[in-house]
Coordinates of C-alpha atoms and ligand atoms in Angstrom, one line a residue:
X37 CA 38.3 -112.0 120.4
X38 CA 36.2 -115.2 120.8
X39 CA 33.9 -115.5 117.8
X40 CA 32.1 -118.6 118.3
X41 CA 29.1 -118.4 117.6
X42 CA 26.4 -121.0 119.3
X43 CA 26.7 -123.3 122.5
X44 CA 24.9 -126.2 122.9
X45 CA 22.4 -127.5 125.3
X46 CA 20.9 -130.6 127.1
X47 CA 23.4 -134.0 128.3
X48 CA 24.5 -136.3 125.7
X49 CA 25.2 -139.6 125.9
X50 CA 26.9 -142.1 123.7
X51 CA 28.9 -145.4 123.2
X52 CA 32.7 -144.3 122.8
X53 CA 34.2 -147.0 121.6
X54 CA 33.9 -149.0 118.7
X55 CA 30.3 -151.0 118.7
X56 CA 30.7 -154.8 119.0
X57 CA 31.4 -157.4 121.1
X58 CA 34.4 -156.5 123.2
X59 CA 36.1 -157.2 126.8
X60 CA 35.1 -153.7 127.7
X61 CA 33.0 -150.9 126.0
X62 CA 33.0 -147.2 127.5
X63 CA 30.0 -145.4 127.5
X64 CA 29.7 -141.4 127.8
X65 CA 27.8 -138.8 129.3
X66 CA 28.2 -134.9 129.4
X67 CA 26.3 -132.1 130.4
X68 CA 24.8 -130.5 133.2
X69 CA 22.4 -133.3 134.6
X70 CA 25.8 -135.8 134.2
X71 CA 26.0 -135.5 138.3
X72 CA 22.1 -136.4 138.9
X73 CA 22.6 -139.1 136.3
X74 CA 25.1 -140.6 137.6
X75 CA 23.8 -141.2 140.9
X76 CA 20.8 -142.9 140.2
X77 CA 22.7 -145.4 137.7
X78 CA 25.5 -146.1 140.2
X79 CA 23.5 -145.0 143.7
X80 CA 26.6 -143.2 145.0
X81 CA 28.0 -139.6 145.0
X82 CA 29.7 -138.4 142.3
X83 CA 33.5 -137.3 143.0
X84 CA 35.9 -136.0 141.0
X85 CA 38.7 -138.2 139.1
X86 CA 37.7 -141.4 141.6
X87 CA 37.2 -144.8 139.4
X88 CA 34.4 -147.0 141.0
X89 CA 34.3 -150.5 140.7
X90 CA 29.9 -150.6 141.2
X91 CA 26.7 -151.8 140.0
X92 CA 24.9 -150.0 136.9
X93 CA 21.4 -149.7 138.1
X94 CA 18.1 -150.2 136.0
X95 CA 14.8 -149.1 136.6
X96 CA 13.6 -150.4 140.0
X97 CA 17.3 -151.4 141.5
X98 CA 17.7 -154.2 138.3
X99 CA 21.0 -154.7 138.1
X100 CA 22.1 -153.9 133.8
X101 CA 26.0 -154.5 134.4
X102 CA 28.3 -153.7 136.5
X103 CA 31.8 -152.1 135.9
X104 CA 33.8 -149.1 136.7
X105 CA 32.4 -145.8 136.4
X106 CA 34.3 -142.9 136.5
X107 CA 33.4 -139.0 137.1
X108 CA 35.1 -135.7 136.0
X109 CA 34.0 -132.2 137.8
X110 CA 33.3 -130.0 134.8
X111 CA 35.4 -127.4 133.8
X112 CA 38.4 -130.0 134.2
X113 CA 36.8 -132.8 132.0
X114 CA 37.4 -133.3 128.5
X115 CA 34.2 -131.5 127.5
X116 CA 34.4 -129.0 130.2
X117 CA 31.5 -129.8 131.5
X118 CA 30.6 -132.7 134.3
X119 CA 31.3 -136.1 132.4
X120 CA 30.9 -139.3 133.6
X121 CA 32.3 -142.8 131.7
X122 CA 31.0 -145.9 132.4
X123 CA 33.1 -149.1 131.6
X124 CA 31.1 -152.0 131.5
X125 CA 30.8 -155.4 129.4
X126 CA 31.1 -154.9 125.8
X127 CA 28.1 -156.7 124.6
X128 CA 25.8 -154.9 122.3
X129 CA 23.0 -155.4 124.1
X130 CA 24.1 -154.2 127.3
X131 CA 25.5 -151.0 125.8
X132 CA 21.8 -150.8 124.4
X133 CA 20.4 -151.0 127.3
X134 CA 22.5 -148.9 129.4
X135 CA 22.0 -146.4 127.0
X136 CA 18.2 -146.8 127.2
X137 CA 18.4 -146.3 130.7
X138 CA 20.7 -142.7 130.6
X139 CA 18.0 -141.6 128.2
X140 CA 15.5 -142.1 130.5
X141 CA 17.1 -140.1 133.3
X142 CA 17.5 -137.1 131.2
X143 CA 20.2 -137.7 128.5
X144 CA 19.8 -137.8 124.7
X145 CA 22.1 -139.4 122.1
X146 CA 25.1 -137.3 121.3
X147 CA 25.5 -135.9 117.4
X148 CA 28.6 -137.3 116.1
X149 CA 31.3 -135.3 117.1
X150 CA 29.5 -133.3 119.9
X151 CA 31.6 -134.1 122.7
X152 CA 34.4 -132.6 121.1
X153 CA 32.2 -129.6 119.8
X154 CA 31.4 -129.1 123.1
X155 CA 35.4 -129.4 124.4
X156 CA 36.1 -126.6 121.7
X157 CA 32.9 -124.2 122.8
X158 CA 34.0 -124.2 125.9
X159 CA 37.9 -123.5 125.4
X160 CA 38.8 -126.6 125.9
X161 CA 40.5 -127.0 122.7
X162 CA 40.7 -124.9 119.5
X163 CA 39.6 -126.1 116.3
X164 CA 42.8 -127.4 114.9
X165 CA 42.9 -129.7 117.9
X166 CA 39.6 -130.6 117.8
X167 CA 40.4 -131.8 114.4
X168 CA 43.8 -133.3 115.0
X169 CA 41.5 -135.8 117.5
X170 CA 40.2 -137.6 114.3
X171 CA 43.1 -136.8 112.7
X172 CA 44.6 -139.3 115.9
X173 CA 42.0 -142.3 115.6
X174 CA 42.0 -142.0 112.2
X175 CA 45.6 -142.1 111.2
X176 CA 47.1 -145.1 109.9
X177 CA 50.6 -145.0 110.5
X178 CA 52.5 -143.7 113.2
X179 CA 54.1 -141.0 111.3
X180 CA 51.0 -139.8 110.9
X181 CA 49.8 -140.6 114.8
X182 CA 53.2 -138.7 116.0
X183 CA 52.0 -135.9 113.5
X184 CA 48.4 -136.1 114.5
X185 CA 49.5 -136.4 118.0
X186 CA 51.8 -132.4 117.5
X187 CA 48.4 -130.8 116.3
X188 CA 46.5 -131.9 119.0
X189 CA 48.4 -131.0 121.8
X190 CA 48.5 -127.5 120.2
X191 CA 51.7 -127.4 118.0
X192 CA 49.8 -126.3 115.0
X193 CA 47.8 -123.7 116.9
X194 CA 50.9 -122.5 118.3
X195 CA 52.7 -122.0 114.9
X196 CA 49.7 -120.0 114.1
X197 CA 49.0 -118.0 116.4
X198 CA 53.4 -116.6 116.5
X199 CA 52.4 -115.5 113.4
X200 CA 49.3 -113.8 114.5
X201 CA 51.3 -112.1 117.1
X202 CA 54.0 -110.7 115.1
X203 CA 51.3 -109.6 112.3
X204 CA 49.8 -107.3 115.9
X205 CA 52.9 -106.1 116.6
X206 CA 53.2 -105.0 113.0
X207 CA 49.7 -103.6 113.7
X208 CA 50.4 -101.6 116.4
X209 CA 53.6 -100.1 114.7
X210 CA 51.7 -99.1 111.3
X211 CA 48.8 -97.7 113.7
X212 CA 51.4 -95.9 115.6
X213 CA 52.6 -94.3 112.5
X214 CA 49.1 -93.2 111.7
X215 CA 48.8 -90.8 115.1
X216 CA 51.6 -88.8 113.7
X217 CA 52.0 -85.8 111.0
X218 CA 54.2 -85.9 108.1
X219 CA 56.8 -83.7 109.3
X220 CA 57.3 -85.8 112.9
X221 CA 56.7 -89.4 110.6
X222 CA 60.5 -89.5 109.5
X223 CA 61.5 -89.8 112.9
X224 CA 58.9 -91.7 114.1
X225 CA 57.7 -94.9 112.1
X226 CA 61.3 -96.7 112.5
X227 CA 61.0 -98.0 108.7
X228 CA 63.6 -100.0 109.0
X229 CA 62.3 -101.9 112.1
X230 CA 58.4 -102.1 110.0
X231 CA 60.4 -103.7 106.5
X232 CA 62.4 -106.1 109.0
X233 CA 59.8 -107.7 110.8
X234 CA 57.7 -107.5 107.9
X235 CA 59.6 -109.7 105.9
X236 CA 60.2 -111.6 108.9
X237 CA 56.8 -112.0 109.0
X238 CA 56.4 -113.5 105.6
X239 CA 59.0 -115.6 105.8
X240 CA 57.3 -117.0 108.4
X241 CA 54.0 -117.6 106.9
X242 CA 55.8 -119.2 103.7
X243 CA 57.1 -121.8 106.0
X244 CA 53.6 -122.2 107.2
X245 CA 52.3 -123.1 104.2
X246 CA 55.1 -125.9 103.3
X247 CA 54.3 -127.3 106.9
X248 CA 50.4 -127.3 106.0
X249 CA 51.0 -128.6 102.7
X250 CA 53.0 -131.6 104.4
X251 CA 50.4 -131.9 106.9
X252 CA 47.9 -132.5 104.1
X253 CA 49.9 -135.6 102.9
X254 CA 50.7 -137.2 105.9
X255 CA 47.1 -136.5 107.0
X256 CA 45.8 -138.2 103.5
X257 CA 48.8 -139.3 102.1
X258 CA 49.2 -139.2 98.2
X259 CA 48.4 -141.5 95.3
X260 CA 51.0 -142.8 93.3
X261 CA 50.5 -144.0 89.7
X262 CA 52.4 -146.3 88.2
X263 CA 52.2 -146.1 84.0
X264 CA 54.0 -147.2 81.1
X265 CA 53.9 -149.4 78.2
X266 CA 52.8 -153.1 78.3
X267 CA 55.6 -155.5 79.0
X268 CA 57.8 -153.0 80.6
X269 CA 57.3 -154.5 84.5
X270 CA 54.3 -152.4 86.3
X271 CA 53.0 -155.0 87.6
X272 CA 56.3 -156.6 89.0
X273 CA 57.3 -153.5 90.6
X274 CA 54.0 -152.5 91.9
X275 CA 53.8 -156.1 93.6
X276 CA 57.7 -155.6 94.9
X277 CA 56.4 -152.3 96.8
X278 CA 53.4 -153.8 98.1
X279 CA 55.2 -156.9 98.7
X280 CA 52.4 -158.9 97.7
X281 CA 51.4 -160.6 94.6
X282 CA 48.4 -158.8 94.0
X283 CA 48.9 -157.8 90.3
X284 CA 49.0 -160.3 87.5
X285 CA 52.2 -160.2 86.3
X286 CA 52.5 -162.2 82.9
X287 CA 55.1 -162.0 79.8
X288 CA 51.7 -161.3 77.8
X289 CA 50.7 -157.8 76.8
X290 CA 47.5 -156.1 78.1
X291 CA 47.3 -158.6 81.2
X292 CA 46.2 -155.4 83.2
X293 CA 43.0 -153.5 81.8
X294 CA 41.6 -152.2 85.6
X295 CA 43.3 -150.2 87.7
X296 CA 44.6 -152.6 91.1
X297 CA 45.3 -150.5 94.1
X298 CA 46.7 -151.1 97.3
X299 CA 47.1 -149.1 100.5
X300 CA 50.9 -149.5 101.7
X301 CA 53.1 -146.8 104.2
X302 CA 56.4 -146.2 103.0
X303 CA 58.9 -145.1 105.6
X304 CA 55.7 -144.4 107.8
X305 CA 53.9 -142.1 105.2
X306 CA 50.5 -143.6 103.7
X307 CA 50.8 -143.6 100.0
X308 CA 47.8 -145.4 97.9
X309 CA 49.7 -147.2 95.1
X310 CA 47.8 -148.0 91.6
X311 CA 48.6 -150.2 89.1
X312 CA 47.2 -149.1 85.4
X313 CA 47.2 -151.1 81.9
X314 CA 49.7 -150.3 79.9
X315 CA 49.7 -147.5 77.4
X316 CA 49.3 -148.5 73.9
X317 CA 46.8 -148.2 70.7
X318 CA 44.5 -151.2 70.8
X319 CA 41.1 -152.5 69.1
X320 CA 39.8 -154.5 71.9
X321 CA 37.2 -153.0 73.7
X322 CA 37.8 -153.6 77.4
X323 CA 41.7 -152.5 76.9
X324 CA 41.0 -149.7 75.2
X325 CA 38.8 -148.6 78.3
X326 CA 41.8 -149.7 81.0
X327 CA 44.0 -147.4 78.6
X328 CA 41.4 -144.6 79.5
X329 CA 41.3 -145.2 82.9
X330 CA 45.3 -145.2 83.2
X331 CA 45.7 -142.5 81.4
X332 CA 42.9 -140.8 84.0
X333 CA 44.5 -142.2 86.7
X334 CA 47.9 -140.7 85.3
X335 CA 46.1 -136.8 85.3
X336 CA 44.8 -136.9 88.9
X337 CA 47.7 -138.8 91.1
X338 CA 50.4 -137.1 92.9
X339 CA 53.5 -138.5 91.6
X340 CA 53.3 -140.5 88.2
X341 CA 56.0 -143.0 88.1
X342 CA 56.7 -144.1 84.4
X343 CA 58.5 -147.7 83.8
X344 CA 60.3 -148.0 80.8
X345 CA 62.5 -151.1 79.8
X346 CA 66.0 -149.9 80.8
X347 CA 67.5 -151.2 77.5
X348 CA 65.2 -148.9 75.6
X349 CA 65.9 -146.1 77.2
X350 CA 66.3 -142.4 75.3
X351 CA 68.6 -140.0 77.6
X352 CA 67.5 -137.0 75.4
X353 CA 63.3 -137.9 75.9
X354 CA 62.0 -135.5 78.2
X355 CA 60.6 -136.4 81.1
X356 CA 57.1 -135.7 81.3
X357 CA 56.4 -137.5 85.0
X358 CA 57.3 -137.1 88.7
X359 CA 59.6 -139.8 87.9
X360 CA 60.9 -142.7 85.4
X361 CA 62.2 -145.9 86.7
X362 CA 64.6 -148.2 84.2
X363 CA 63.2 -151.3 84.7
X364 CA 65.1 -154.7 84.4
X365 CA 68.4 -153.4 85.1
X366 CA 69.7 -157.1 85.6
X367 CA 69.1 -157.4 82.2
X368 CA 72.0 -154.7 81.1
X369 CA 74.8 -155.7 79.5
X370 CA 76.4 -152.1 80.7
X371 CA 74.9 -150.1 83.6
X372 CA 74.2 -147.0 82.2
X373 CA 75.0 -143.5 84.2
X374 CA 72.3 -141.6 85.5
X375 CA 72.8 -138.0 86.1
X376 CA 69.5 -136.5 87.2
X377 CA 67.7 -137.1 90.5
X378 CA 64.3 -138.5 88.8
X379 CA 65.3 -141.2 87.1
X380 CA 66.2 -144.7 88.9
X381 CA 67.4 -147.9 87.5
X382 CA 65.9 -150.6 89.0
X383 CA 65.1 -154.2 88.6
X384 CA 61.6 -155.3 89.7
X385 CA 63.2 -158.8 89.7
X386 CA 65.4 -158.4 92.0
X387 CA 65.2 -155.8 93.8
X388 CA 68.1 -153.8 93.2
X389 CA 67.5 -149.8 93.1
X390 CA 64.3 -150.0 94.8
X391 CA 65.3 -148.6 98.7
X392 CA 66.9 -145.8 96.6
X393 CA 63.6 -145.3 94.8
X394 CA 61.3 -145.4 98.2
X395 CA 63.7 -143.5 99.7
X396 CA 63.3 -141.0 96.9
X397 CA 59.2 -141.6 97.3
X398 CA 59.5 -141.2 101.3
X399 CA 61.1 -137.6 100.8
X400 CA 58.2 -135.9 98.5
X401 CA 56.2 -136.1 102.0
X402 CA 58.0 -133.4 103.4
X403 CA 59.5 -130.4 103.1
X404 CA 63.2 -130.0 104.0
X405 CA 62.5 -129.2 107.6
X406 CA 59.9 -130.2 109.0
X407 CA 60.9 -133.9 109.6
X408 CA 60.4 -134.1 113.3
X409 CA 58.1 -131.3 114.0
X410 CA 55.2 -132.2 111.3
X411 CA 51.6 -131.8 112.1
X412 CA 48.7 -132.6 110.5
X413 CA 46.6 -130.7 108.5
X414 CA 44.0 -130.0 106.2
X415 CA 42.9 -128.3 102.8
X416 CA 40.4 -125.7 104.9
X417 CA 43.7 -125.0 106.6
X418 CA 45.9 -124.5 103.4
X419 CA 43.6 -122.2 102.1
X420 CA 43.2 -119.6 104.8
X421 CA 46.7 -119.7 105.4
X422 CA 47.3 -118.8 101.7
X423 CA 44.6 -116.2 102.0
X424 CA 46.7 -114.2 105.2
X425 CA 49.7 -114.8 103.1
X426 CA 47.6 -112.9 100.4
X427 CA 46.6 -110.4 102.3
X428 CA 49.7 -110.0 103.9
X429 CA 51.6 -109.4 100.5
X430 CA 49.4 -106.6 100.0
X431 CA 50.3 -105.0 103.2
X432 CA 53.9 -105.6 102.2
X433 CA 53.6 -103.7 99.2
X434 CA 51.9 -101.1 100.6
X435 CA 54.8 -100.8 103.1
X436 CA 57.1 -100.8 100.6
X437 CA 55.8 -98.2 98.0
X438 CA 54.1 -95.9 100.5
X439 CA 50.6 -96.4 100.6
X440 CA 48.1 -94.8 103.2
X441 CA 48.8 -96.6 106.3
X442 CA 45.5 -97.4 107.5
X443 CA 44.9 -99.2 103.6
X444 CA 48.1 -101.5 105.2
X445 CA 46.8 -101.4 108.6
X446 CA 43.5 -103.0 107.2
X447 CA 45.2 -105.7 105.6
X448 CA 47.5 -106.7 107.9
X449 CA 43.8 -107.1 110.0
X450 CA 42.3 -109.5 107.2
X451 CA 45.6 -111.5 107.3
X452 CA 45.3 -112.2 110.8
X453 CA 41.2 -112.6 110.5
X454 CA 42.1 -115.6 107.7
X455 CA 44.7 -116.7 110.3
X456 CA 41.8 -117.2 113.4
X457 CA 40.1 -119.2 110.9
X458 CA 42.4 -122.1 111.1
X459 CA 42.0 -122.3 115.0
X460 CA 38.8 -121.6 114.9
X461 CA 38.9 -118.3 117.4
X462 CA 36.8 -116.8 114.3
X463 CA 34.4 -119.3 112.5
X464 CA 31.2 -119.2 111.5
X465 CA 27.9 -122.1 111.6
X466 CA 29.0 -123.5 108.4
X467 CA 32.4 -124.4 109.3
X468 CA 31.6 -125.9 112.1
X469 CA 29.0 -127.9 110.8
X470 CA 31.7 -129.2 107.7
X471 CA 34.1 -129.8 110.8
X472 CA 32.4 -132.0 113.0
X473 CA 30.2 -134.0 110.4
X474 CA 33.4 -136.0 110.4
X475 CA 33.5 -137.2 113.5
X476 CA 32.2 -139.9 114.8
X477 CA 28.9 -140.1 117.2
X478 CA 30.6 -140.5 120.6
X479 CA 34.1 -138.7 119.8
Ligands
LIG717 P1 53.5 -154.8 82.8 O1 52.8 -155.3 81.6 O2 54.2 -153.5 82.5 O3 52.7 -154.8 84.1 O4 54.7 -155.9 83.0 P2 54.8 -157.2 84.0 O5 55.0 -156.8 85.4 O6 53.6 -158.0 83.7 O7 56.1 -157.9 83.4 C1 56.2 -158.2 82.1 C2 57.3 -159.3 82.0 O8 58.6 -158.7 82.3 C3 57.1 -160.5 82.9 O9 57.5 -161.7 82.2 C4 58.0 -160.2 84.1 O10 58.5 -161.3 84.7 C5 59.2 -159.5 83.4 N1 59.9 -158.5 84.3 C6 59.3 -157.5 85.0 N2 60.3 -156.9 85.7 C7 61.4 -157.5 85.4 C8 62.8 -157.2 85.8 O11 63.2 -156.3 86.5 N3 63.8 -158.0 85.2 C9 63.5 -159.0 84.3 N4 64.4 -159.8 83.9 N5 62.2 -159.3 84.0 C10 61.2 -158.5 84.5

């Protein structure tokens, strides 16, 4: 079942790596006039996988550079078409008019992301890899690399597509059921094996989901909030995690009235930290907005981490956020006990309780399992695979209470359509278009 739906045409050329002056800079060229290409800008034959240390010709034997150029045999090349990369100075003006040149001998400049369109049209790669390749350049930690790194070489796909299989096998056994007559059905439809793997099955797509969901933060990582009243240490503590001084911390009320954020990994997950004003009713004008704007910031984080002064602290309040942190413990006279697994006593000042509370942080990543085999992932993702699982529940039910077979056999085939969305073995223009706009020209 391949469903994709256009190929595209003509050879593309583009810088690869970042633009700027640089030791080296690689420049790219796929499609079917690569091999012609190449031998005028190097004047020698193209051969497969052999690096050339040669001259990059101009117009009329000029000399533009000279570097190692380097040819792949299409289908085995990243595109799957012939390819050729050409290492050569990295001075802007070079690369300009290198690229001139490879224009002028039948190229044109690549869209961003159309090498790695053209990888997946031609089965190079399925879709979840080709986005697990920006996933990769983009990722800023190496959690998120080593995650990035599982989905590209096909570790998502693969988790998939089991799925996909069992859901035909379950298929094939509710089809089989349909070729039969009542009387022989008893016999014949092995209900015990269909209700097994079914919830087999399921149990398998809810893990899918958790591992998506994780992908999704490891991938994007999560905002954190930090709120509370004024004077209660927001600032010190959101300077002790980002290990910086960054916030104003002062013994004066109100100091904060704009949010401060900062970008930090903890334990090798990105989390974007914020630092609000502190709650309270006030007349002036510019607090009263940085009250707005924490409390907004408050509504639309991931985990809202609320600092109270520990020696203020109500055991019987509720508590409303992801978590509450007792500030100024070293200010106790008694340590008081904590008996629930959101609350932490900490002292901004020094330091005490705060591992326990990134620790604590570092865990909302994942789910309980999925520590070393994560993957990246995104919301597209998420949202077909909670579609299937939709589907799927359907064709559970109908299992269970007995409805027409080919009503379950139907959806168990709309599951596993919603499925070859995330790979991208069923797509349509749209998608594709949403997928690779974030690429960048020469990936
Ligand atoms: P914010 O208004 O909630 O952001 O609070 P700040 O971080 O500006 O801190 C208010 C005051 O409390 C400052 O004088 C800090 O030095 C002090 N402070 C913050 N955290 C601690 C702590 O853990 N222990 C002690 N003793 N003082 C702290």
């Amino acid at each position: 079942m391949n469903k994709k739906i256009e190929k595209v045409s003509g050879t593309i050329a583009a810088l690869a790596t970042a633009r700027g002056a640089a030791g080296i800079a690689v420049t790219r060229v796929s499609g079917p006039n690569a091999a012609e290409i190449y031998r005028k800008i190097t004047n020698k034959e193209p051969e497969h996988m052999r690096a050339r240390h040669t001259v990059f010709y101009g117009d009329g034997e000029t000399r533009i550079d000279s570097g190692i150029a380097l040819f792949f045999k299409g289908p085995d090349s990243y595109t799957g078409e012939d390819v050729f990369e050409l290492s050569s100075h990295g001075s802007p003006a070079i690369i300009d008019v290198l690229l001139e040149r490879l224009f002028m001998l039948g190229s044109r400049q690549a869209e961003p992301g159309e090498f790695t369109k053209r990888a997946y049209l031609n089965d190079k790669m399925d879709l979840t890899q080709a986005e697990a390749v920006v996933d990769l350049i983009e990722s800023v930690s190496a959690r998120t690399a080593a995650a990035a790194t599982r989905s590209l070489v096909g570790e998502f796909s693969e988790k998939v597509n089991d799925i996909s299989k069992a859901i035909t096998e379950l298929r094939t056994l509710v089809e089989a059921m349909l070729d039969f007559s009542d009387q022989d059905l008893e016999e014949t439809k092995h209900p015990d094996e269909l209700i097994h793997k079914t919830k087999e099955a399921k149990k398998s797509l809810e893990k899918l989901i958790e591992q998506t969901r994780t992908g999704i933060r490891l991938r994007g990582g999560m905002v954190m909030a930090i709120v509370g009243e004024p004077n209660v240490g927001k600032s010190s503590l959101f300077n002790r995690i980002c290990g910086n001084e960054r916030a104003i911390v002062s013994s004066e009320a109100g100091t904060t009235r704009d949010i401060i954020s900062e970008n930090i990994t903890i334990d090798g997950f990105p989390l974007k930290l914020l630092d609000t004003a502190g709650l309270r009713n006030s007349q002036n004008q510019i607090e009263k907005e940085g009250v707005k704007r924490a409390i907004e910031a408050g509504e639309s984080a991931d985990i809202v981490l609320e600092v109270v002064d520990a020696r203020e602290w109500d055991q019987n309040k509720k508590i409303n956020k992801s978590m509450l942190a007792l500030n100024k413990s070293d200010l106790l006279i008694k340590k008081q006990k904590i008996d629930s697994n959101k609350v932490f006593l900490i002292s901004a000042k020094t330091g005490e309780g705060i591992d326990n509370l990134l620790d604590h942080i570092a865990g909302l990543f994942m789910d309980d399992d999925s520590c070393d085999s994560s993957i990246t992932a995104r919301k597209r993702h998420l949202k077909s695979i909670k579609e299937a699982h939709e589907a799927f529940c359907s064709a559970e039910r109908g299992i269970n209470e007995g409805h027409a077979m080919d009503l379950v056999a139907q959806e168990l085939l709309e599951a596993q359509n919603s499925l070859a969305e995330v790979t991208g073995e069923f797509t349509t223009e749209d998608l594709l278009e949403e997928v690779f706009k974030s690429f960048c020209i020469g990936k």
